[in-house]
CSV table of C-alpha atoms in Angstrom, one decimal:
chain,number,residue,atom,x,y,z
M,222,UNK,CA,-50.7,-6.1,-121.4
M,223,UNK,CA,-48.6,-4.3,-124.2
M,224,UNK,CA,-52.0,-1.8,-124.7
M,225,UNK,CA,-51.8,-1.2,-120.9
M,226,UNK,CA,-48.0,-0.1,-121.0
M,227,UNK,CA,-48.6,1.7,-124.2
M,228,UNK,CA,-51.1,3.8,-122.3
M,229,UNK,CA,-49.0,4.2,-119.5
M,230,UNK,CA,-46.2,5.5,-121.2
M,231,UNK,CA,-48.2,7.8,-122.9
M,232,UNK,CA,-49.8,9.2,-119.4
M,233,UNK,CA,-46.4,9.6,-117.9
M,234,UNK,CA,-45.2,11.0,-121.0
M,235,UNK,CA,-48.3,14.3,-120.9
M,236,UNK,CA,-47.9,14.7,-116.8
M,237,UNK,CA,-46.6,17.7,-116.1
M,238,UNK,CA,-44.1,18.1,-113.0
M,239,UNK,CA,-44.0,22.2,-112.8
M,240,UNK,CA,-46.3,22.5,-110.3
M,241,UNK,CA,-46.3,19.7,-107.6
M,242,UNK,CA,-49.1,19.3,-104.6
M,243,UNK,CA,-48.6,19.7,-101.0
M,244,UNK,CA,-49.3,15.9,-100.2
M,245,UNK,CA,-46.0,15.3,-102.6
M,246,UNK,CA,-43.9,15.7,-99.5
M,247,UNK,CA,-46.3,14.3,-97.2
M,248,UNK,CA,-46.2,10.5,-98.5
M,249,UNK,CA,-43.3,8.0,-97.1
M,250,UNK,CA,-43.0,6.5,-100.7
M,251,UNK,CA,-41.2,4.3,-99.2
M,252,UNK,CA,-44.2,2.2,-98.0
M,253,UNK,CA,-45.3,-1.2,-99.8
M,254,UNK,CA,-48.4,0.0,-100.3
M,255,UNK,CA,-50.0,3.5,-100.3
M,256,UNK,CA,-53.5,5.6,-100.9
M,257,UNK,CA,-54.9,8.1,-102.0
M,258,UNK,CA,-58.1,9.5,-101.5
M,259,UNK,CA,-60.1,12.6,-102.5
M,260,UNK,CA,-63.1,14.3,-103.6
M,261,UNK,CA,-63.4,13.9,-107.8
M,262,UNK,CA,-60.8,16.6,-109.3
M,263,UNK,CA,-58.6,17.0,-106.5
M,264,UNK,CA,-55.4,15.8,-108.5
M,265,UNK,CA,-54.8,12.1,-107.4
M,266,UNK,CA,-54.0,10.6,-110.6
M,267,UNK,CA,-51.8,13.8,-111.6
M,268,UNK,CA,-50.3,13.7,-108.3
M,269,UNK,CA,-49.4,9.9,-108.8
M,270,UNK,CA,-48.2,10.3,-112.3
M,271,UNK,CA,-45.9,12.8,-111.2
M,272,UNK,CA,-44.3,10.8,-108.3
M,273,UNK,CA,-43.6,8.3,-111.2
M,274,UNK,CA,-42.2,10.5,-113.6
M,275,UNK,CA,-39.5,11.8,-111.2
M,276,UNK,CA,-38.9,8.9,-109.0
M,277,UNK,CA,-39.3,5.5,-110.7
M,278,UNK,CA,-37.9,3.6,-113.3
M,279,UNK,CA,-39.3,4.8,-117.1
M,280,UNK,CA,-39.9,1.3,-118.7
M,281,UNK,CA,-40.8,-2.1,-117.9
M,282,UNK,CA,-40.9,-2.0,-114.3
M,283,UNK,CA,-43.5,0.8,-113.9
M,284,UNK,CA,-47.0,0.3,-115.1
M,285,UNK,CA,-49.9,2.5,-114.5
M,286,UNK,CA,-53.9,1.8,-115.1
M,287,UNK,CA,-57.2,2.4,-114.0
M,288,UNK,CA,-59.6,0.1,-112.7
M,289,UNK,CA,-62.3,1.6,-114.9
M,290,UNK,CA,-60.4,0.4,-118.1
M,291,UNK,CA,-62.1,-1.9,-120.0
M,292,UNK,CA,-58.9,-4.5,-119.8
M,293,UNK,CA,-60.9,-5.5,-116.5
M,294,UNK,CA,-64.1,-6.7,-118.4
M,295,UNK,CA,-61.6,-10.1,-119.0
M,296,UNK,CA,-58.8,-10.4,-116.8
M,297,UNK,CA,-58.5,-9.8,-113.3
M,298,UNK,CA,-56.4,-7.5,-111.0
M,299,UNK,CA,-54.6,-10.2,-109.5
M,300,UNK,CA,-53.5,-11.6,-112.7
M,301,UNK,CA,-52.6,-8.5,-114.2
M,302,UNK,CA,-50.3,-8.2,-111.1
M,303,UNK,CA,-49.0,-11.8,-111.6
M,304,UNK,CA,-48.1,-11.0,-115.1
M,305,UNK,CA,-46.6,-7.5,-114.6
M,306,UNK,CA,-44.0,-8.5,-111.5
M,307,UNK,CA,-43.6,-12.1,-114.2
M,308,UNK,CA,-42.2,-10.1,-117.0
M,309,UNK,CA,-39.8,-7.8,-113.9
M,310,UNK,CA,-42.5,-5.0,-112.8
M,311,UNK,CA,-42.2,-3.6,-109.6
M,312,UNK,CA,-44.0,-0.8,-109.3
M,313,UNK,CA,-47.8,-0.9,-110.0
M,314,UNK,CA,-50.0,2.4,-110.0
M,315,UNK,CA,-53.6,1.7,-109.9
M,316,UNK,CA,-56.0,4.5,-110.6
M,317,UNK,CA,-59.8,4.4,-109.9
M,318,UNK,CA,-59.8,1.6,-107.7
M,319,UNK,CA,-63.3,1.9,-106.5
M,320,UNK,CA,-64.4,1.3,-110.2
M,321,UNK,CA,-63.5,-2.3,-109.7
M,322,UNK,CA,-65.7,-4.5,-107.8
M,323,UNK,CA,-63.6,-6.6,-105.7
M,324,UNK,CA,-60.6,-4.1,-105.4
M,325,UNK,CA,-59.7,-4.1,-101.5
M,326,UNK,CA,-59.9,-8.2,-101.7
M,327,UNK,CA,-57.5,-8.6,-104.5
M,328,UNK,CA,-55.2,-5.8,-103.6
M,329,UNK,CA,-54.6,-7.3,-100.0
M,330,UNK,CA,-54.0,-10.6,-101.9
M,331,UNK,CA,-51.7,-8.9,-104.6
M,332,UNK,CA,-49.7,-7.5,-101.4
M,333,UNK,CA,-49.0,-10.4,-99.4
M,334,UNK,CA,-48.6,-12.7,-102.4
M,335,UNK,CA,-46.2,-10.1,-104.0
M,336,UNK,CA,-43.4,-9.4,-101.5
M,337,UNK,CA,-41.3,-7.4,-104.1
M,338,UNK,CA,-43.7,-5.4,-105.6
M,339,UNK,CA,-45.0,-1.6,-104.8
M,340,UNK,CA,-48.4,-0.7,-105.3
M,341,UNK,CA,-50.0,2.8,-105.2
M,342,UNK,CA,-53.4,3.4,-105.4
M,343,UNK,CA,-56.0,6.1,-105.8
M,344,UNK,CA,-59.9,6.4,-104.6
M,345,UNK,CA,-62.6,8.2,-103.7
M,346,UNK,CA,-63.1,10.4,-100.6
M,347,UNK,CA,-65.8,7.9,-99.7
M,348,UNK,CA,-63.5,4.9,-99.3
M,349,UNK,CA,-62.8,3.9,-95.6
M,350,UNK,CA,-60.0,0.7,-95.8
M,351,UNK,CA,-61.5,-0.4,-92.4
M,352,UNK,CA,-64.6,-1.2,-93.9
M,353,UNK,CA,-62.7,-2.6,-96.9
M,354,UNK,CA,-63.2,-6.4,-97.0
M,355,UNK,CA,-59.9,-7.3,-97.9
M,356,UNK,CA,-59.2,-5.7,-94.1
M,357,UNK,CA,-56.6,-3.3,-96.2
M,358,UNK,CA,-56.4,-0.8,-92.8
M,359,UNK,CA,-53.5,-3.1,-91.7
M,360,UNK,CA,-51.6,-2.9,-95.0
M,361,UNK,CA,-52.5,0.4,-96.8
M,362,UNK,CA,-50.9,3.8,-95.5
M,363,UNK,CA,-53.7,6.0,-96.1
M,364,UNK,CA,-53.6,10.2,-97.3
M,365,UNK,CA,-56.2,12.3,-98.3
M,366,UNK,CA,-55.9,14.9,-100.9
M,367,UNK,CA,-58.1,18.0,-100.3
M,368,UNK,CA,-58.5,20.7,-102.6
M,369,UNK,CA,-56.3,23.6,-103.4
M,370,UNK,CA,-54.9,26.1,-100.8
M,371,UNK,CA,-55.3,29.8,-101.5
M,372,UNK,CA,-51.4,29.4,-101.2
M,373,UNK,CA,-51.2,26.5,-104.0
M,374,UNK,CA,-54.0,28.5,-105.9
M,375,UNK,CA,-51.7,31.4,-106.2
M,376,UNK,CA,-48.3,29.3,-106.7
M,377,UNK,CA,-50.4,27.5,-109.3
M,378,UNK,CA,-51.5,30.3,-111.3
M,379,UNK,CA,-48.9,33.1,-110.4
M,380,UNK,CA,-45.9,31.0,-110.7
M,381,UNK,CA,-44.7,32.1,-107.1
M,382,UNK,CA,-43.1,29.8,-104.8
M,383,UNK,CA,-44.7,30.5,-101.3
M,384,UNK,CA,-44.2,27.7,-98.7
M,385,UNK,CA,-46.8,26.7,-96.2
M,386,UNK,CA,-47.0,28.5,-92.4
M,387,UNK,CA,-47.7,26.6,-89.7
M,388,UNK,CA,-50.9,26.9,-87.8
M,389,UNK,CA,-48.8,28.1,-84.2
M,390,UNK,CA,-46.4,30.4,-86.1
M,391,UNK,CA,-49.7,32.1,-88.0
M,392,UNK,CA,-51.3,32.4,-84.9
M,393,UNK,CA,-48.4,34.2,-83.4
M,394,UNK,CA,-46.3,35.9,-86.0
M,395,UNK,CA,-49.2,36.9,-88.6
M,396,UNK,CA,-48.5,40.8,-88.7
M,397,UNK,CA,-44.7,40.1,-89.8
M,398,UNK,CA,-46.0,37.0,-92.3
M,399,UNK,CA,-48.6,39.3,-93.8
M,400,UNK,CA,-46.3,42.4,-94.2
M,401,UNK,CA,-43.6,39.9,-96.0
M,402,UNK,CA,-46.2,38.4,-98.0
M,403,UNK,CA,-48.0,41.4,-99.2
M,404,UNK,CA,-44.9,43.1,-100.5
M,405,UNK,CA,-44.8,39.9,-103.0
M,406,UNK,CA,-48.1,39.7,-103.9
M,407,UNK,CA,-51.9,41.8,-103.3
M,408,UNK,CA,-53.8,39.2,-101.7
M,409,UNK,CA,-57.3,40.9,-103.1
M,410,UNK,CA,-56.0,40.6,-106.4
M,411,UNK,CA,-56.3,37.0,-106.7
M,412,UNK,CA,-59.2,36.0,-103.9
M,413,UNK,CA,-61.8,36.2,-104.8
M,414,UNK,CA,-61.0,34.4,-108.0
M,415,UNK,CA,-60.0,31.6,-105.6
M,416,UNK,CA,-63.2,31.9,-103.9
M,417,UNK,CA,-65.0,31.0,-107.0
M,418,UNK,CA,-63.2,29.1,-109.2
M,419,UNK,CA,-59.9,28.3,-107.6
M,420,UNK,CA,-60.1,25.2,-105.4
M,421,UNK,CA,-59.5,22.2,-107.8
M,422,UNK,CA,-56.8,22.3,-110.6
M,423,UNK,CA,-59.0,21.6,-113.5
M,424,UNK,CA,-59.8,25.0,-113.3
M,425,UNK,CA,-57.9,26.5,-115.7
M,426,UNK,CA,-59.0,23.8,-118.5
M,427,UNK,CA,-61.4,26.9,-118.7
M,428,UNK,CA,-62.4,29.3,-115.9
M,429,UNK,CA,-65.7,30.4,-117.7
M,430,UNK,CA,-66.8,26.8,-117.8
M,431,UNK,CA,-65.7,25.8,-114.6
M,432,UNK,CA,-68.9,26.5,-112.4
M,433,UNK,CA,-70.6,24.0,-114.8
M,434,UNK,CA,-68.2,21.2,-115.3
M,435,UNK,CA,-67.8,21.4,-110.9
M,436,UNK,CA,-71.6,20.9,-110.6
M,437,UNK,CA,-71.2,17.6,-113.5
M,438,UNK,CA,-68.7,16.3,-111.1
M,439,UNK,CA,-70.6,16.5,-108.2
M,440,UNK,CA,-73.3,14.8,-109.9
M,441,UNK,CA,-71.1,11.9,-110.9
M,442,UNK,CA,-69.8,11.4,-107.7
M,443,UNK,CA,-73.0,11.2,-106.2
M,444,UNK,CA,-74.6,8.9,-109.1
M,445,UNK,CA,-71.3,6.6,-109.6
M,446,UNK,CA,-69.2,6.9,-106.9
M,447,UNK,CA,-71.5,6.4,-103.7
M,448,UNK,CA,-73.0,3.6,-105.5
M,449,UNK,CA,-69.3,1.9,-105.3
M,450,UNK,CA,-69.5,1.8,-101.8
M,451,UNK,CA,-73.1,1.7,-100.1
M,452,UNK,CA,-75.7,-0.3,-101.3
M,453,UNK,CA,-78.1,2.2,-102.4
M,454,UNK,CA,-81.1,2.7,-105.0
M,455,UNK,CA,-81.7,5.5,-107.3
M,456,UNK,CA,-84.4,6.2,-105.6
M,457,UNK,CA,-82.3,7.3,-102.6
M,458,UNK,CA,-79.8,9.1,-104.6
M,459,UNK,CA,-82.8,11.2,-106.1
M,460,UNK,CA,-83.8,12.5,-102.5
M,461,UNK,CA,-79.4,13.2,-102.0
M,462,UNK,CA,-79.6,15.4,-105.4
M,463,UNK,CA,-82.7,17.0,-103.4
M,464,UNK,CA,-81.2,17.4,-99.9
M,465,UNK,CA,-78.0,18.9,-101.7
M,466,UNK,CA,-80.1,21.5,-103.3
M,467,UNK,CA,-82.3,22.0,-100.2
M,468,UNK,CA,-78.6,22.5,-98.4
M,469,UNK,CA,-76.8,24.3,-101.3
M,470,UNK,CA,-80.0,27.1,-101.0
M,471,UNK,CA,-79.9,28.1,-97.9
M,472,UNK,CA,-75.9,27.5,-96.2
M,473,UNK,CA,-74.9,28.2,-93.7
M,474,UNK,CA,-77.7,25.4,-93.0
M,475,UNK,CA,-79.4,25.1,-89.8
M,476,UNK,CA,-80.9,21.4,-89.9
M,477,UNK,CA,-84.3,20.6,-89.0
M,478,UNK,CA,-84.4,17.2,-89.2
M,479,UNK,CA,-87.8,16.0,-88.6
M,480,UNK,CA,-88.8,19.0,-90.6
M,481,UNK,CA,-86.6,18.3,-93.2
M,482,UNK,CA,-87.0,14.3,-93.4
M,483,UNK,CA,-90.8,15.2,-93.8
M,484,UNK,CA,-90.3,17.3,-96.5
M,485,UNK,CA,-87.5,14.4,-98.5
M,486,UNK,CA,-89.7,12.1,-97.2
M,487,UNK,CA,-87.5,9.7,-95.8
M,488,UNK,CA,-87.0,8.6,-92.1
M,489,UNK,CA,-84.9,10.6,-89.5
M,490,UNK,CA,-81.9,8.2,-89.6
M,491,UNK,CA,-81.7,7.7,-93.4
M,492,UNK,CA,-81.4,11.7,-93.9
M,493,UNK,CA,-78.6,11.9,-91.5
M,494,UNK,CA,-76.9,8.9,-93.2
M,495,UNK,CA,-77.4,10.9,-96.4
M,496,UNK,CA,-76.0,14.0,-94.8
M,497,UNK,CA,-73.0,11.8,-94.0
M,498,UNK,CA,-72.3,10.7,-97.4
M,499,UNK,CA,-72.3,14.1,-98.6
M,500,UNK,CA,-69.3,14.8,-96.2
M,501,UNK,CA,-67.9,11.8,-96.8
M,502,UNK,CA,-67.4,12.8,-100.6
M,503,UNK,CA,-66.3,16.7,-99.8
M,504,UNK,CA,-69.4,18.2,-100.8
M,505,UNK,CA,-70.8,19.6,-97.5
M,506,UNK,CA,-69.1,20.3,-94.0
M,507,UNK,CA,-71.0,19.2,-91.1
M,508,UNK,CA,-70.3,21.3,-87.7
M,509,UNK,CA,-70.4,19.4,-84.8
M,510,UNK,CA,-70.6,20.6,-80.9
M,511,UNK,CA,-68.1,17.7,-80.1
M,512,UNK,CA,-66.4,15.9,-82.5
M,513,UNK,CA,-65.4,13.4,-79.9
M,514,UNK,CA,-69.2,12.7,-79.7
M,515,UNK,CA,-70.0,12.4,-82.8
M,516,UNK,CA,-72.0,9.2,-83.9
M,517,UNK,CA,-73.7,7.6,-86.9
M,518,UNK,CA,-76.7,9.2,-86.0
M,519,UNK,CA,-75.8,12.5,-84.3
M,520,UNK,CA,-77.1,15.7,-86.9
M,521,UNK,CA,-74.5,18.3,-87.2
M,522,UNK,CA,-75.5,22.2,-85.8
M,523,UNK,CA,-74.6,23.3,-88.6
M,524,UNK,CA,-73.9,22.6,-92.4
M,525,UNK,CA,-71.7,24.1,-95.1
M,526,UNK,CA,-70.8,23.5,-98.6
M,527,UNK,CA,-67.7,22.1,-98.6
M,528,UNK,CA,-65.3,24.9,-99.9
M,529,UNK,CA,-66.7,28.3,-101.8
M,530,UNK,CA,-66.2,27.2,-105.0
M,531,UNK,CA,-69.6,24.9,-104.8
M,532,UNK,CA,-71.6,28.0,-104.1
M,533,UNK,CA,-71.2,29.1,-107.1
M,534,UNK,CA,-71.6,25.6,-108.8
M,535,UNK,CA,-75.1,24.7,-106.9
M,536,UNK,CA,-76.5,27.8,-105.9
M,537,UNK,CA,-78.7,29.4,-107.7
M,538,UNK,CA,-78.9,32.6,-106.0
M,539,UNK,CA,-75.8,34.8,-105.3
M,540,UNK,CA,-74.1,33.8,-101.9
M,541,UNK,CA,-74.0,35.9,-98.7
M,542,UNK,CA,-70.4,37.3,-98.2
M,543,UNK,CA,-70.6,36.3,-94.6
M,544,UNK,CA,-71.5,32.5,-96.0
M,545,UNK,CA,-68.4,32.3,-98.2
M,546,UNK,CA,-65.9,33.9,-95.9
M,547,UNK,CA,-67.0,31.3,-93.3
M,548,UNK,CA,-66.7,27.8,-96.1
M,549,UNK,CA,-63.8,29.5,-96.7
M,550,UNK,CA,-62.2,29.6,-93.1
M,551,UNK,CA,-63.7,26.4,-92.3
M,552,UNK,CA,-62.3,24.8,-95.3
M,553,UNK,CA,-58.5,26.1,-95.4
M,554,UNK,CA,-58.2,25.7,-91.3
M,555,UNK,CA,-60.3,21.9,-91.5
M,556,UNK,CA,-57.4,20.5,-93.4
M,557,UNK,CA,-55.9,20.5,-90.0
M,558,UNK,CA,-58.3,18.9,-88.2
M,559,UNK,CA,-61.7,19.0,-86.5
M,560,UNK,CA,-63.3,22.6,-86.0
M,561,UNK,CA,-66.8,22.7,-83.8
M,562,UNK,CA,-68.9,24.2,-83.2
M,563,UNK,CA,-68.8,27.0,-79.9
M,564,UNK,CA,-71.8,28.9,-78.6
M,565,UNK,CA,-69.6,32.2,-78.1
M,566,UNK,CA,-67.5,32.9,-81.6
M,567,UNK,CA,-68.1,31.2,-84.7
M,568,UNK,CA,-65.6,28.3,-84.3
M,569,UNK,CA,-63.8,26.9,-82.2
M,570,UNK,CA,-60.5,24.9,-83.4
M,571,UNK,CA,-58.0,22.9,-80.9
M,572,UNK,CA,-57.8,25.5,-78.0
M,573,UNK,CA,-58.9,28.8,-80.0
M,574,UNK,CA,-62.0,30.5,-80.6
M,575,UNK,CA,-62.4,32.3,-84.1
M,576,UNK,CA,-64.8,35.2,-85.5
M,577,UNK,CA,-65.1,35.7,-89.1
M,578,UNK,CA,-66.4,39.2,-90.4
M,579,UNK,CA,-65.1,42.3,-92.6
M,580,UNK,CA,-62.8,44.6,-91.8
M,581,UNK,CA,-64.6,46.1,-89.4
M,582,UNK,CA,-65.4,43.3,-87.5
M,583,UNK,CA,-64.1,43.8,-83.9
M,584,UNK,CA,-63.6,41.0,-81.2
M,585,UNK,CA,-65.7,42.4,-78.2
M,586,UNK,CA,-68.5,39.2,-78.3
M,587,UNK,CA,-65.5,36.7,-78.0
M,588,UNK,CA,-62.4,38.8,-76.1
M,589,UNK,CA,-63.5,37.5,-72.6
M,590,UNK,CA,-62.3,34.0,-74.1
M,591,UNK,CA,-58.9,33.0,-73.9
M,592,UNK,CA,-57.3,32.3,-77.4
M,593,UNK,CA,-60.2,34.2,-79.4
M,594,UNK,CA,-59.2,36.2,-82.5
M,595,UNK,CA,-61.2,37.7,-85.3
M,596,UNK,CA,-60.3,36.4,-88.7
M,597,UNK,CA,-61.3,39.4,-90.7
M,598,UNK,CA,-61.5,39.9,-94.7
M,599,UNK,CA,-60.9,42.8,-96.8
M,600,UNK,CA,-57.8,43.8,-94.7
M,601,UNK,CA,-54.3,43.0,-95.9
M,602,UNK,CA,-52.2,43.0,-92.3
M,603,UNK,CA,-53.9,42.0,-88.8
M,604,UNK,CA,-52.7,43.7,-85.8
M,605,UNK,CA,-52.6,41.6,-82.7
M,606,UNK,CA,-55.8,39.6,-81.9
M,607,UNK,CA,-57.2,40.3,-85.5
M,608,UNK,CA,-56.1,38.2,-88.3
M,609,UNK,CA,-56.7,38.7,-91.6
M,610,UNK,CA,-58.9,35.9,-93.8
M,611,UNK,CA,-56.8,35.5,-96.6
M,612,UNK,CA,-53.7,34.2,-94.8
M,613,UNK,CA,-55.6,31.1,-93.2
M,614,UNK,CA,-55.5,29.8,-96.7
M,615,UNK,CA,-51.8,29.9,-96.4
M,616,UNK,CA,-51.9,26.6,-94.2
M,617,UNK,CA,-51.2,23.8,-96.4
């Protein structure tokens, strides 16, 4: 164990604490036993290093490790905990977690053997704890970690300090929150560098080689992580690599299924499974008529890539303006919950209908509806019932 602390210390000691993540003040750390999930290089592990940095004790009672360490070839997760709360740990920080075969099992048996101690611990977007054998759903508080805001995008790189707006308030206050924002920073300076590069923090390891390194870890979570939780061949993760590039081609996707199942060559419900592992791990967006409908087997009306970023990563083709103002609407306002899909407008979210253009988009197909507004790029202030597209990303 003295290698695994050595380690530890060493992570804690590199983490930086500058710039912290929304989900920081989300989390009751208070809880016995928390996760976090997330698409690969969404910031879980820096997120949970920094929580320890600031907020627990430096030293013997802290230890952090991933499951994907090779400590776990010869010793188990439950004795590692037995050993670590032995020699006076209390708060355990486990990283990886789906890299470890039996991890919701021994985790629920590390909780309710271990009364005293705290664990934390990190997955992918894929897990679901009710499906989790150890029946974690009744122990674990569960978060998700999505992907930088435009907002945290520009706090991130432009050392501002700009706190989140609430959906209501942006709805009915945006002309005032755009003029105050605007004489603090030009929107159009910075997004459409968010739009390509921007959404997860490993950006700036190097911007040039970030298209590249996005498209590796989309490719690793598809050939590693999916694996960790469905029982699935290579065979079938070939024909996801080849429905990703069918989708990544042509968004926004329209799905013909029995045309397209024909043309993977797989039946009709295995490609919708597929199409739900790919939202499962953040790498498409289905769009649903009703998401209070929606089953294992229902095909969505639509399909996006998850955020803009991946257009650029798995596209081979530039993308339509119109394609990557709508991922990018769809992803910032998503965060919030469930947007459908609406026959008049191009969204529809909670009670509110949403048309996403240019600046000269106007709102005459959807102003008979009740709640409609236009969210329009390339304009800096909205004026009543149009909104401009930037400041969505100003929601989390």
């Amino acid at each position: 164990m003295e290698n695994l602390f050595e380690k530890s210390y060493q992570k804690l000691l590199r983490v930086p604490t500058k710039f912290k993540r929304y989900l920081a003040d989300e989390i009751d750390w208070s809880s016995r036993l928390i996760g976090i999930k997330g698409a690969r290089g969404a910031g879980k592990t820096t997120l949970m290093l920094q929580y320890a940095k600031l907020h627990l004790p430096q030293g013997k009672e802290t230890l952090y490790t991933s499951l994907d360490s090779l400590y776990f070839t010869d010793n188990t997760l439950v004795n590692l905990a037995d050993q670590f709360v032995m020699q006076g740990g209390k708060f355990l920080l486990l990283d990886e977690v789906h890299r470890y075969a039996n991890w919701s099992q021994e985790i629920k048996n590390i909780y309710d053997d271990q009364p005293d101690l705290k664990i934390i611990f990190t997955g992918s977007s894929i897990m679901h704890l009710n499906k989790a054998k150890g029946d974690l759903s009744r122990r674990a508080v569960m978060y998700e970690l999505a992907g930088l805001s435009f907002r945290e995008y520009l706090n991130y790189t432009q050392d501002t300090t700009f706190e989140a707006i609430g959906f209501s308030e942006l709805i009915s206050n945006h002309t005032a929150i755009a003029m105050d924002l605007v004489t603090k920073m030009r929107p159009y300076e910075h997004f459409g560098n968010y739009l390509k590069y921007g959404h997860y923090p490993y950006f700036l390891e190097n911007i040039n080689l970030y298209p590249q390194k996005l498209a590796e870890t989309i490719s690793l979570a598809i050939g590693i992580d999916l694996p960790a939780f469905h029982d699935i061949s290579y065979k079938s993760i070939e024909k996801i690599r080849l429905l990703l590039h069918i989708i990544a081609e042509s968004v926004p996707f329209k799905p013909n299924i029995s045309k397209l199942s024909e043309r993977i060559d797989i039946s009709r419900n295995n490609l919708v499974q597929y199409i739900k592992y790919l939202e499962d791990m953040r790498i498409i967006r289905g769009l649903y008529p009703d998401t209070k409908g929606i089953g294992l087997l229902q095909k969505p009306e639509k399909i996006y890539l998850h955020h803009p970023n991946l257009q650029y990563a798995l596209a081979d083709e530039q993308s339509d303006v119109g394609n990557m103002r709508e991922s990018f609407f769809i992803n910032q306002v998503g965060k919030l919950g469930p947007i459908t899909y609406t026959a008049e407008g191009d969204f529809a979210f909670k009670n509110y209908t949403f048309e996403i253009g240019g600046k000269n988009k106007t709102n005459k197909q959807v102003k008979h509806l009740e709640n409609s507004f236009v969210a329009a790029d390339e304009i800096e202030i909205g004026h009543q019932h149009k909104i401009p597209l930037w400041l969505f990303g100003f929601l989390y």
